[in-house]
Amino acid sequence: MNSLGFNKKNSDTKVYVAMSGGVDSSVTAAILKKEGYDVTGITLRLYNHNDHNKSKSCCAGNDIKDAKKVAEQFDFPHFTFDYQENFFSGVIDKFIDSYSNGETPVPCINCNQTVKFTDLLNESIKKSADVLVTGHYARRIGNLNNAKLFKAKDSNKDQSYFLFATTQKQLDFIRFPLGNYLKPEIRKIATELDLPVKDKKDSQDICFVTGNSYREFINKIDPQLNIKGNFLDINDKVIGEHNGIVNYTVGQRKGLGVSGFAKPLYVIKIEKKNNTIYLGEEKYLKKSKVFLKDLNWLEDINNNKLIECSAKIRSTQDEISGKLSINGNEACFIFDEKINTTSPGQACVFYLNNQVLGGGWITKTSD
């Protein structure tokens, strides 16, 4: 078996590497090429920016040029495919719809779920590749079939949360070589290989939002979503006016435009039906129960059994233990301790002994 799990020579293993133009995917491609694999770099053009030098960007403008530079340096072919229309419909439209519905979206998961692990994977299969490799920090453990997904060695860079929606078929075809590395080790390798992107900053936050905020981004695309409405307190009393629910997220404290209260107020709940936003003290943000839909499992799960595992609703959050109950394609998870700023639209991902069991999308929360 070679390092990618195939029973043949490295030179006979056709590897397509997803290259975003960043350090991680560039190091991934370079390492595999040096190991003698038949490497091809592939990049999807997902969108265009007026300013291509923004540090948060990926898969646009200069990022594509950087990917090509790495391919030229290590003498392997590189192709770019234009998937801007797919990215807009599969990721950006959903992003805007979520905010307009008072939800908190996670576009990185939608991007992996649609464009990267559907369109990019299909391009790889069309070209008769044996495997698609990405620069994600996660560990895939197993053989060619029925592989399992685990957290990365580097807990500070672990991206397994963003990969929960990967199907079993996709996981069997994909590899994550960086899962066993620490980020400083990757930076060191980039320097030793003298990659043109060795000093490039990591992409951050929402890659396609390069302005001051997501609100500015939405306003440029659809300013008609800014429909004013009422701020209410927890007793349904009007205490102010908001500028449109797309401008607010659960847990938000700054920029509310209300004052004169003894304690700071936070966004507690957003209701699209009545175009209202509830404000309250921080204690009202604490929830222990989340309800989920559109589940995806990477492990066999018994629907009739209460499962003790851990979960998290943000990639940067430590998992919290609790109990999971499942009813078809819906589920409920009860955390052992209350957590802040849970919101419809977020993903809740389940773990057991560092393995990703699966996850789903939050529809509502309760105490």
PDB file of N, CA and C in Angstrom, residues 185-274:
ATOM      1  N   GLU A 185       4.419  23.024  11.178  1.00  0.00           N
ATOM      2  CA  GLU A 185       5.201  22.095  10.357  1.00  0.00           C
ATOM      3  C   GLU A 185       4.956  22.360   8.873  1.00  0.00           C
ATOM      4  N   ILE A 186       3.719  22.682   8.528  1.00  0.00           N
ATOM      5  CA  ILE A 186       3.386  22.972   7.133  1.00  0.00           C
ATOM      6  C   ILE A 186       4.045  24.270   6.694  1.00  0.00           C
ATOM      7  N   ARG A 187       4.034  25.269   7.552  1.00  0.00           N
ATOM      8  CA  ARG A 187       4.717  26.527   7.244  1.00  0.00           C
ATOM      9  C   ARG A 187       6.215  26.291   7.029  1.00  0.00           C
ATOM     10  N   LYS A 188       6.797  25.430   7.849  1.00  0.00           N
ATOM     11  CA  LYS A 188       8.223  25.121   7.732  1.00  0.00           C
ATOM     12  C   LYS A 188       8.509  24.424   6.409  1.00  0.00           C
ATOM     13  N   ILE A 189       7.664  23.478   6.026  1.00  0.00           N
ATOM     14  CA  ILE A 189       7.842  22.775   4.753  1.00  0.00           C
ATOM     15  C   ILE A 189       7.725  23.764   3.586  1.00  0.00           C
ATOM     16  N   ALA A 190       6.772  24.675   3.671  1.00  0.00           N
ATOM     17  CA  ALA A 190       6.596  25.674   2.609  1.00  0.00           C
ATOM     18  C   ALA A 190       7.854  26.517   2.436  1.00  0.00           C
ATOM     19  N   THR A 191       8.494  26.834   3.562  1.00  0.00           N
ATOM     20  CA  THR A 191       9.728  27.620   3.517  1.00  0.00           C
ATOM     21  C   THR A 191      10.872  26.793   2.945  1.00  0.00           C
ATOM     22  N   GLU A 192      10.991  25.551   3.390  1.00  0.00           N
ATOM     23  CA  GLU A 192      12.059  24.673   2.906  1.00  0.00           C
ATOM     24  C   GLU A 192      11.935  24.419   1.402  1.00  0.00           C
ATOM     25  N   LEU A 193      10.704  24.337   0.905  1.00  0.00           N
ATOM     26  CA  LEU A 193      10.477  24.120  -0.520  1.00  0.00           C
ATOM     27  C   LEU A 193      10.503  25.424  -1.315  1.00  0.00           C
ATOM     28  N   ASP A 194      10.618  26.528  -0.611  1.00  0.00           N
ATOM     29  CA  ASP A 194      10.639  27.865  -1.212  1.00  0.00           C
ATOM     30  C   ASP A 194       9.420  28.100  -2.108  1.00  0.00           C
ATOM     31  N   LEU A 195       8.266  27.742  -1.590  1.00  0.00           N
ATOM     32  CA  LEU A 195       7.037  27.953  -2.343  1.00  0.00           C
ATOM     33  C   LEU A 195       6.749  29.443  -2.492  1.00  0.00           C
ATOM     34  N   PRO A 196       6.199  29.867  -3.610  1.00  0.00           N
ATOM     35  CA  PRO A 196       5.875  31.290  -3.793  1.00  0.00           C
ATOM     36  C   PRO A 196       4.810  31.784  -2.815  1.00  0.00           C
ATOM     37  N   VAL A 197       4.094  30.861  -2.170  1.00  0.00           N
ATOM     38  CA  VAL A 197       3.043  31.242  -1.222  1.00  0.00           C
ATOM     39  C   VAL A 197       3.473  31.015   0.232  1.00  0.00           C
ATOM     40  N   LYS A 198       4.770  30.805   0.464  1.00  0.00           N
ATOM     41  CA  LYS A 198       5.247  30.421   1.797  1.00  0.00           C
ATOM     42  C   LYS A 198       4.873  31.428   2.887  1.00  0.00           C
ATOM     43  N   ASP A 199       4.749  32.706   2.518  1.00  0.00           N
ATOM     44  CA  ASP A 199       4.424  33.740   3.507  1.00  0.00           C
ATOM     45  C   ASP A 199       2.976  34.232   3.388  1.00  0.00           C
ATOM     46  N   LYS A 200       2.195  33.560   2.589  1.00  0.00           N
ATOM     47  CA  LYS A 200       0.812  33.989   2.366  1.00  0.00           C
ATOM     48  C   LYS A 200      -0.033  33.707   3.602  1.00  0.00           C
ATOM     49  N   LYS A 201      -0.865  34.654   3.958  1.00  0.00           N
ATOM     50  CA  LYS A 201      -1.726  34.492   5.129  1.00  0.00           C
ATOM     51  C   LYS A 201      -2.829  33.488   4.839  1.00  0.00           C
ATOM     52  N   ASP A 202      -3.323  32.859   5.903  1.00  0.00           N
ATOM     53  CA  ASP A 202      -4.432  31.918   5.761  1.00  0.00           C
ATOM     54  C   ASP A 202      -5.711  32.673   5.430  1.00  0.00           C
ATOM     55  N   SER A 203      -6.602  32.026   4.676  1.00  0.00           N
ATOM     56  CA  SER A 203      -7.924  32.607   4.461  1.00  0.00           C
ATOM     57  C   SER A 203      -8.675  32.574   5.779  1.00  0.00           C
ATOM     58  N   GLN A 204      -9.528  33.562   5.993  1.00  0.00           N
ATOM     59  CA  GLN A 204     -10.220  33.693   7.269  1.00  0.00           C
ATOM     60  C   GLN A 204     -11.690  34.002   7.049  1.00  0.00           C
ATOM     61  N   ASP A 205     -12.472  33.627   8.060  1.00  0.00           N
ATOM     62  CA  ASP A 205     -13.893  33.963   8.062  1.00  0.00           C
ATOM     63  C   ASP A 205     -14.571  33.491   6.770  1.00  0.00           C
ATOM     64  N   ILE A 206     -15.427  34.334   6.205  1.00  0.00           N
ATOM     65  CA  ILE A 206     -16.162  33.984   5.002  1.00  0.00           C
ATOM     66  C   ILE A 206     -15.370  34.499   3.808  1.00  0.00           C
ATOM     67  N   CYS A 207     -14.841  33.593   3.011  1.00  0.00           N
ATOM     68  CA  CYS A 207     -13.859  33.967   1.996  1.00  0.00           C
ATOM     69  C   CYS A 207     -14.385  34.959   0.979  1.00  0.00           C
ATOM     70  N   PHE A 208     -15.681  34.908   0.639  1.00  0.00           N
ATOM     71  CA  PHE A 208     -16.198  35.789  -0.398  1.00  0.00           C
ATOM     72  C   PHE A 208     -16.645  37.146   0.139  1.00  0.00           C
ATOM     73  N   VAL A 209     -16.608  37.328   1.460  1.00  0.00           N
ATOM     74  CA  VAL A 209     -16.954  38.617   2.053  1.00  0.00           C
ATOM     75  C   VAL A 209     -15.655  39.352   2.360  1.00  0.00           C
ATOM     76  N   THR A 210     -15.240  40.218   1.450  1.00  0.00           N
ATOM     77  CA  THR A 210     -13.953  40.903   1.609  1.00  0.00           C
ATOM     78  C   THR A 210     -14.108  42.365   2.016  1.00  0.00           C
ATOM     79  N   GLY A 211     -15.347  42.819   2.226  1.00  0.00           N
ATOM     80  CA  GLY A 211     -15.570  44.176   2.678  1.00  0.00           C
ATOM     81  C   GLY A 211     -15.495  44.255   4.190  1.00  0.00           C
ATOM     82  N   ASN A 212     -16.170  45.228   4.753  1.00  0.00           N
ATOM     83  CA  ASN A 212     -16.135  45.424   6.195  1.00  0.00           C
ATOM     84  C   ASN A 212     -16.959  44.389   6.946  1.00  0.00           C
ATOM     85  N   SER A 213     -18.010  43.846   6.319  1.00  0.00           N
ATOM     86  CA  SER A 213     -18.852  42.889   7.015  1.00  0.00           C
ATOM     87  C   SER A 213     -19.752  42.169   6.019  1.00  0.00           C
ATOM     88  N   TYR A 214     -20.377  41.093   6.501  1.00  0.00           N
ATOM     89  CA  TYR A 214     -21.328  40.372   5.664  1.00  0.00           C
ATOM     90  C   TYR A 214     -22.529  41.250   5.334  1.00  0.00           C
ATOM     91  N   ARG A 215     -22.853  42.197   6.215  1.00  0.00           N
ATOM     92  CA  ARG A 215     -24.004  43.085   5.987  1.00  0.00           C
ATOM     93  C   ARG A 215     -23.772  43.938   4.738  1.00  0.00           C
ATOM     94  N   GLU A 216     -22.556  44.435   4.616  1.00  0.00           N
ATOM     95  CA  GLU A 216     -22.206  45.241   3.441  1.00  0.00           C
ATOM     96  C   GLU A 216     -22.326  44.404   2.169  1.00  0.00           C
ATOM     97  N   PHE A 217     -21.889  43.142   2.264  1.00  0.00           N
ATOM     98  CA  PHE A 217     -21.953  42.227   1.120  1.00  0.00           C
ATOM     99  C   PHE A 217     -23.404  42.000   0.693  1.00  0.00           C
ATOM    100  N   ILE A 218     -24.281  41.716   1.657  1.00  0.00           N
ATOM    101  CA  ILE A 218     -25.695  41.460   1.345  1.00  0.00           C
ATOM    102  C   ILE A 218     -26.362  42.708   0.796  1.00  0.00           C
ATOM    103  N   ASN A 219     -26.032  43.866   1.352  1.00  0.00           N
ATOM    104  CA  ASN A 219     -26.633  45.120   0.897  1.00  0.00           C
ATOM    105  C   ASN A 219     -26.299  45.412  -0.563  1.00  0.00           C
ATOM    106  N   LYS A 220     -25.091  45.008  -0.990  1.00  0.00           N
ATOM    107  CA  LYS A 220     -24.703  45.231  -2.384  1.00  0.00           C
ATOM    108  C   LYS A 220     -25.509  44.333  -3.319  1.00  0.00           C
ATOM    109  N   ILE A 221     -25.788  43.117  -2.878  1.00  0.00           N
ATOM    110  CA  ILE A 221     -26.490  42.154  -3.738  1.00  0.00           C
ATOM    111  C   ILE A 221     -28.002  42.362  -3.707  1.00  0.00           C
ATOM    112  N   ASP A 222     -28.555  42.583  -2.522  1.00  0.00           N
ATOM    113  CA  ASP A 222     -30.011  42.711  -2.413  1.00  0.00           C
ATOM    114  C   ASP A 222     -30.378  43.696  -1.307  1.00  0.00           C
ATOM    115  N   PRO A 223     -30.268  45.006  -1.590  1.00  0.00           N
ATOM    116  CA  PRO A 223     -30.586  46.022  -0.568  1.00  0.00           C
ATOM    117  C   PRO A 223     -32.049  46.033  -0.151  1.00  0.00           C
ATOM    118  N   GLN A 224     -32.931  45.414  -0.952  1.00  0.00           N
ATOM    119  CA  GLN A 224     -34.360  45.407  -0.626  1.00  0.00           C
ATOM    120  C   GLN A 224     -34.669  44.541   0.595  1.00  0.00           C
ATOM    121  N   LEU A 225     -33.687  43.767   1.064  1.00  0.00           N
ATOM    122  CA  LEU A 225     -33.911  42.939   2.248  1.00  0.00           C
ATOM    123  C   LEU A 225     -33.912  43.749   3.542  1.00  0.00           C
ATOM    124  N   ASN A 226     -33.497  45.014   3.468  1.00  0.00           N
ATOM    125  CA  ASN A 226     -33.439  45.855   4.666  1.00  0.00           C
ATOM    126  C   ASN A 226     -34.815  46.434   4.984  1.00  0.00           C
ATOM    127  N   ILE A 227     -35.680  45.600   5.537  1.00  0.00           N
ATOM    128  CA  ILE A 227     -37.027  46.029   5.906  1.00  0.00           C
ATOM    129  C   ILE A 227     -37.070  46.292   7.407  1.00  0.00           C
ATOM    130  N   LYS A 228     -37.320  47.511   7.786  1.00  0.00           N
ATOM    131  CA  LYS A 228     -37.319  47.878   9.197  1.00  0.00           C
ATOM    132  C   LYS A 228     -38.428  47.160   9.960  1.00  0.00           C
ATOM    133  N   GLY A 229     -38.175  46.936  11.245  1.00  0.00           N
ATOM    134  CA  GLY A 229     -39.160  46.285  12.096  1.00  0.00           C
ATOM    135  C   GLY A 229     -38.900  46.621  13.551  1.00  0.00           C
ATOM    136  N   ASN A 230     -39.566  45.934  14.445  1.00  0.00           N
ATOM    137  CA  ASN A 230     -39.473  46.263  15.868  1.00  0.00           C
ATOM    138  C   ASN A 230     -38.491  45.374  16.628  1.00  0.00           C
ATOM    139  N   PHE A 231     -37.784  46.020  17.568  1.00  0.00           N
ATOM    140  CA  PHE A 231     -37.085  45.300  18.624  1.00  0.00           C
ATOM    141  C   PHE A 231     -38.077  45.095  19.759  1.00  0.00           C
ATOM    142  N   LEU A 232     -38.154  43.865  20.280  1.00  0.00           N
ATOM    143  CA  LEU A 232     -39.027  43.570  21.413  1.00  0.00           C
ATOM    144  C   LEU A 232     -38.192  43.056  22.576  1.00  0.00           C
ATOM    145  N   ASP A 233     -38.679  43.291  23.793  1.00  0.00           N
ATOM    146  CA  ASP A 233     -38.042  42.648  24.923  1.00  0.00           C
ATOM    147  C   ASP A 233     -38.688  41.278  25.131  1.00  0.00           C
ATOM    148  N   ILE A 234     -38.254  40.533  26.124  1.00  0.00           N
ATOM    149  CA  ILE A 234     -38.739  39.160  26.293  1.00  0.00           C
ATOM    150  C   ILE A 234     -40.214  39.104  26.681  1.00  0.00           C
ATOM    151  N   ASN A 235     -40.772  40.280  27.023  1.00  0.00           N
ATOM    152  CA  ASN A 235     -42.206  40.351  27.354  1.00  0.00           C
ATOM    153  C   ASN A 235     -43.032  40.927  26.210  1.00  0.00           C
ATOM    154  N   ASP A 236     -42.449  40.935  25.007  1.00  0.00           N
ATOM    155  CA  ASP A 236     -43.118  41.408  23.790  1.00  0.00           C
ATOM    156  C   ASP A 236     -43.382  42.910  23.770  1.00  0.00           C
ATOM    157  N   LYS A 237     -42.659  43.664  24.564  1.00  0.00           N
ATOM    158  CA  LYS A 237     -42.797  45.116  24.559  1.00  0.00           C
ATOM    159  C   LYS A 237     -41.836  45.723  23.535  1.00  0.00           C
ATOM    160  N   VAL A 238     -42.355  46.660  22.725  1.00  0.00           N
ATOM    161  CA  VAL A 238     -41.514  47.328  21.727  1.00  0.00           C
ATOM    162  C   VAL A 238     -40.515  48.247  22.437  1.00  0.00           C
ATOM    163  N   ILE A 239     -39.218  48.058  22.127  1.00  0.00           N
ATOM    164  CA  ILE A 239     -38.178  48.867  22.780  1.00  0.00           C
ATOM    165  C   ILE A 239     -37.264  49.555  21.761  1.00  0.00           C
ATOM    166  N   GLY A 240     -37.605  49.457  20.485  1.00  0.00           N
ATOM    167  CA  GLY A 240     -36.792  50.115  19.472  1.00  0.00           C
ATOM    168  C   GLY A 240     -37.123  49.614  18.084  1.00  0.00           C
ATOM    169  N   GLU A 241     -36.356  50.096  17.111  1.00  0.00           N
ATOM    170  CA  GLU A 241     -36.574  49.731  15.715  1.00  0.00           C
ATOM    171  C   GLU A 241     -35.286  49.184  15.121  1.00  0.00           C
ATOM    172  N   HIS A 242     -35.401  48.061  14.397  1.00  0.00           N
ATOM    173  CA  HIS A 242     -34.215  47.502  13.735  1.00  0.00           C
ATOM    174  C   HIS A 242     -34.220  47.857  12.249  1.00  0.00           C
ATOM    175  N   ASN A 243     -33.091  47.632  11.591  1.00  0.00           N
ATOM    176  CA  ASN A 243     -32.915  48.045  10.197  1.00  0.00           C
ATOM    177  C   ASN A 243     -33.082  46.910   9.198  1.00  0.00           C
ATOM    178  N   GLY A 244     -33.685  45.803   9.630  1.00  0.00           N
ATOM    179  CA  GLY A 244     -33.837  44.639   8.757  1.00  0.00           C
ATOM    180  C   GLY A 244     -33.154  43.440   9.387  1.00  0.00           C
ATOM    181  N   ILE A 245     -33.828  42.304   9.451  1.00  0.00           N
ATOM    182  CA  ILE A 245     -33.296  41.168  10.205  1.00  0.00           C
ATOM    183  C   ILE A 245     -32.007  40.599   9.607  1.00  0.00           C
ATOM    184  N   VAL A 246     -31.734  40.888   8.325  1.00  0.00           N
ATOM    185  CA  VAL A 246     -30.489  40.390   7.723  1.00  0.00           C
ATOM    186  C   VAL A 246     -29.258  41.019   8.365  1.00  0.00           C
ATOM    187  N   ASN A 247     -29.436  42.102   9.090  1.00  0.00           N
ATOM    188  CA  ASN A 247     -28.313  42.818   9.694  1.00  0.00           C
ATOM    189  C   ASN A 247     -27.972  42.345  11.109  1.00  0.00           C
ATOM    190  N   TYR A 248     -28.645  41.281  11.584  1.00  0.00           N
ATOM    191  CA  TYR A 248     -28.466  40.879  12.976  1.00  0.00           C
ATOM    192  C   TYR A 248     -28.311  39.359  13.088  1.00  0.00           C
ATOM    193  N   THR A 249     -27.583  38.950  14.107  1.00  0.00           N
ATOM    194  CA  THR A 249     -27.424  37.524  14.396  1.00  0.00           C
ATOM    195  C   THR A 249     -27.659  37.283  15.887  1.00  0.00           C
ATOM    196  N   VAL A 250     -28.106  36.094  16.225  1.00  0.00           N
ATOM    197  CA  VAL A 250     -28.299  35.738  17.630  1.00  0.00           C
ATOM    198  C   VAL A 250     -26.978  35.873  18.374  1.00  0.00           C
ATOM    199  N   GLY A 251     -27.030  36.532  19.521  1.00  0.00           N
ATOM    200  CA  GLY A 251     -25.830  36.769  20.318  1.00  0.00           C
ATOM    201  C   GLY A 251     -25.201  38.119  20.090  1.00  0.00           C
ATOM    202  N   GLN A 252     -25.675  38.853  19.074  1.00  0.00           N
ATOM    203  CA  GLN A 252     -25.095  40.162  18.759  1.00  0.00           C
ATOM    204  C   GLN A 252     -25.398  41.166  19.864  1.00  0.00           C
ATOM    205  N   ARG A 253     -24.381  41.951  20.205  1.00  0.00           N
ATOM    206  CA  ARG A 253     -24.543  42.977  21.233  1.00  0.00           C
ATOM    207  C   ARG A 253     -24.330  44.383  20.670  1.00  0.00           C
ATOM    208  N   LYS A 254     -23.307  44.530  19.820  1.00  0.00           N
ATOM    209  CA  LYS A 254     -22.968  45.850  19.293  1.00  0.00           C
ATOM    210  C   LYS A 254     -23.848  46.208  18.098  1.00  0.00           C
ATOM    211  N   GLY A 255     -24.022  47.519  17.913  1.00  0.00           N
ATOM    212  CA  GLY A 255     -24.731  48.020  16.743  1.00  0.00           C
ATOM    213  C   GLY A 255     -26.233  47.872  16.793  1.00  0.00           C
ATOM    214  N   LEU A 256     -26.789  47.694  17.977  1.00  0.00           N
ATOM    215  CA  LEU A 256     -28.244  47.524  18.092  1.00  0.00           C
ATOM    216  C   LEU A 256     -28.982  48.860  18.098  1.00  0.00           C
ATOM    217  N   GLY A 257     -28.322  49.898  18.559  1.00  0.00           N
ATOM    218  CA  GLY A 257     -28.951  51.217  18.561  1.00  0.00           C
ATOM    219  C   GLY A 257     -29.992  51.416  19.635  1.00  0.00           C
ATOM    220  N   VAL A 258     -29.922  50.628  20.706  1.00  0.00           N
ATOM    221  CA  VAL A 258     -30.836  50.820  21.839  1.00  0.00           C
ATOM    222  C   VAL A 258     -29.996  51.124  23.080  1.00  0.00           C
ATOM    223  N   SER A 259     -30.533  51.932  23.962  1.00  0.00           N
ATOM    224  CA  SER A 259     -29.785  52.327  25.170  1.00  0.00           C
ATOM    225  C   SER A 259     -30.749  52.603  26.312  1.00  0.00           C
ATOM    226  N   GLY A 260     -30.183  52.904  27.465  1.00  0.00           N
ATOM    227  CA  GLY A 260     -30.999  53.250  28.617  1.00  0.00           C
ATOM    228  C   GLY A 260     -31.420  52.054  29.451  1.00  0.00           C
ATOM    229  N   PHE A 261     -30.757  50.904  29.271  1.00  0.00           N
ATOM    230  CA  PHE A 261     -31.105  49.710  30.044  1.00  0.00           C
ATOM    231  C   PHE A 261     -30.012  49.409  31.073  1.00  0.00           C
ATOM    232  N   ALA A 262     -30.411  48.826  32.183  1.00  0.00           N
ATOM    233  CA  ALA A 262     -29.481  48.595  33.291  1.00  0.00           C
ATOM    234  C   ALA A 262     -28.347  47.652  32.905  1.00  0.00           C
ATOM    235  N   LYS A 263     -28.660  46.642  32.085  1.00  0.00           N
ATOM    236  CA  LYS A 263     -27.653  45.671  31.658  1.00  0.00           C
ATOM    237  C   LYS A 263     -27.608  45.619  30.134  1.00  0.00           C
ATOM    238  N   PRO A 264     -26.466  45.222  29.580  1.00  0.00           N
ATOM    239  CA  PRO A 264     -26.356  45.131  28.117  1.00  0.00           C
ATOM    240  C   PRO A 264     -27.398  44.184  27.534  1.00  0.00           C
ATOM    241  N   LEU A 265     -27.893  44.522  26.356  1.00  0.00           N
ATOM    242  CA  LEU A 265     -28.866  43.694  25.669  1.00  0.00           C
ATOM    243  C   LEU A 265     -28.215  42.960  24.494  1.00  0.00           C
ATOM    244  N   TYR A 266     -28.712  41.777  24.230  1.00  0.00           N
ATOM    245  CA  TYR A 266     -28.214  40.943  23.137  1.00  0.00           C
ATOM    246  C   TYR A 266     -29.399  40.503  22.271  1.00  0.00           C
ATOM    247  N   VAL A 267     -29.092  40.133  21.032  1.00  0.00           N
ATOM    248  CA  VAL A 267     -30.126  39.525  20.190  1.00  0.00           C
ATOM    249  C   VAL A 267     -30.379  38.115  20.704  1.00  0.00           C
ATOM    250  N   ILE A 268     -31.592  37.861  21.154  1.00  0.00           N
ATOM    251  CA  ILE A 268     -31.961  36.570  21.724  1.00  0.00           C
ATOM    252  C   ILE A 268     -32.641  35.674  20.697  1.00  0.00           C
ATOM    253  N   LYS A 269     -33.503  36.265  19.873  1.00  0.00           N
ATOM    254  CA  LYS A 269     -34.269  35.489  18.904  1.00  0.00           C
ATOM    255  C   LYS A 269     -34.676  36.392  17.754  1.00  0.00           C
ATOM    256  N   ILE A 270     -34.709  35.808  16.552  1.00  0.00           N
ATOM    257  CA  ILE A 270     -35.127  36.547  15.361  1.00  0.00           C
ATOM    258  C   ILE A 270     -36.310  35.821  14.736  1.00  0.00           C
ATOM    259  N   GLU A 271     -37.402  36.554  14.494  1.00  0.00           N
ATOM    260  CA  GLU A 271     -38.593  35.963  13.904  1.00  0.00           C
ATOM    261  C   GLU A 271     -38.909  36.643  12.574  1.00  0.00           C
ATOM    262  N   LYS A 272     -38.736  35.898  11.496  1.00  0.00           N
ATOM    263  CA  LYS A 272     -38.996  36.458  10.169  1.00  0.00           C
ATOM    264  C   LYS A 272     -40.490  36.721   9.960  1.00  0.00           C
ATOM    265  N   LYS A 273     -41.330  35.823  10.455  1.00  0.00           N
ATOM    266  CA  LYS A 273     -42.770  35.919  10.201  1.00  0.00           C
ATOM    267  C   LYS A 273     -43.324  37.290  10.567  1.00  0.00           C
ATOM    268  N   ASN A 274     -42.910  37.796  11.713  1.00  0.00           N
ATOM    269  CA  ASN A 274     -43.396  39.105  12.177  1.00  0.00           C
ATOM    270  C   ASN A 274     -42.360  40.203  12.002  1.00  0.00           C
TER     271      ASN A 274
END
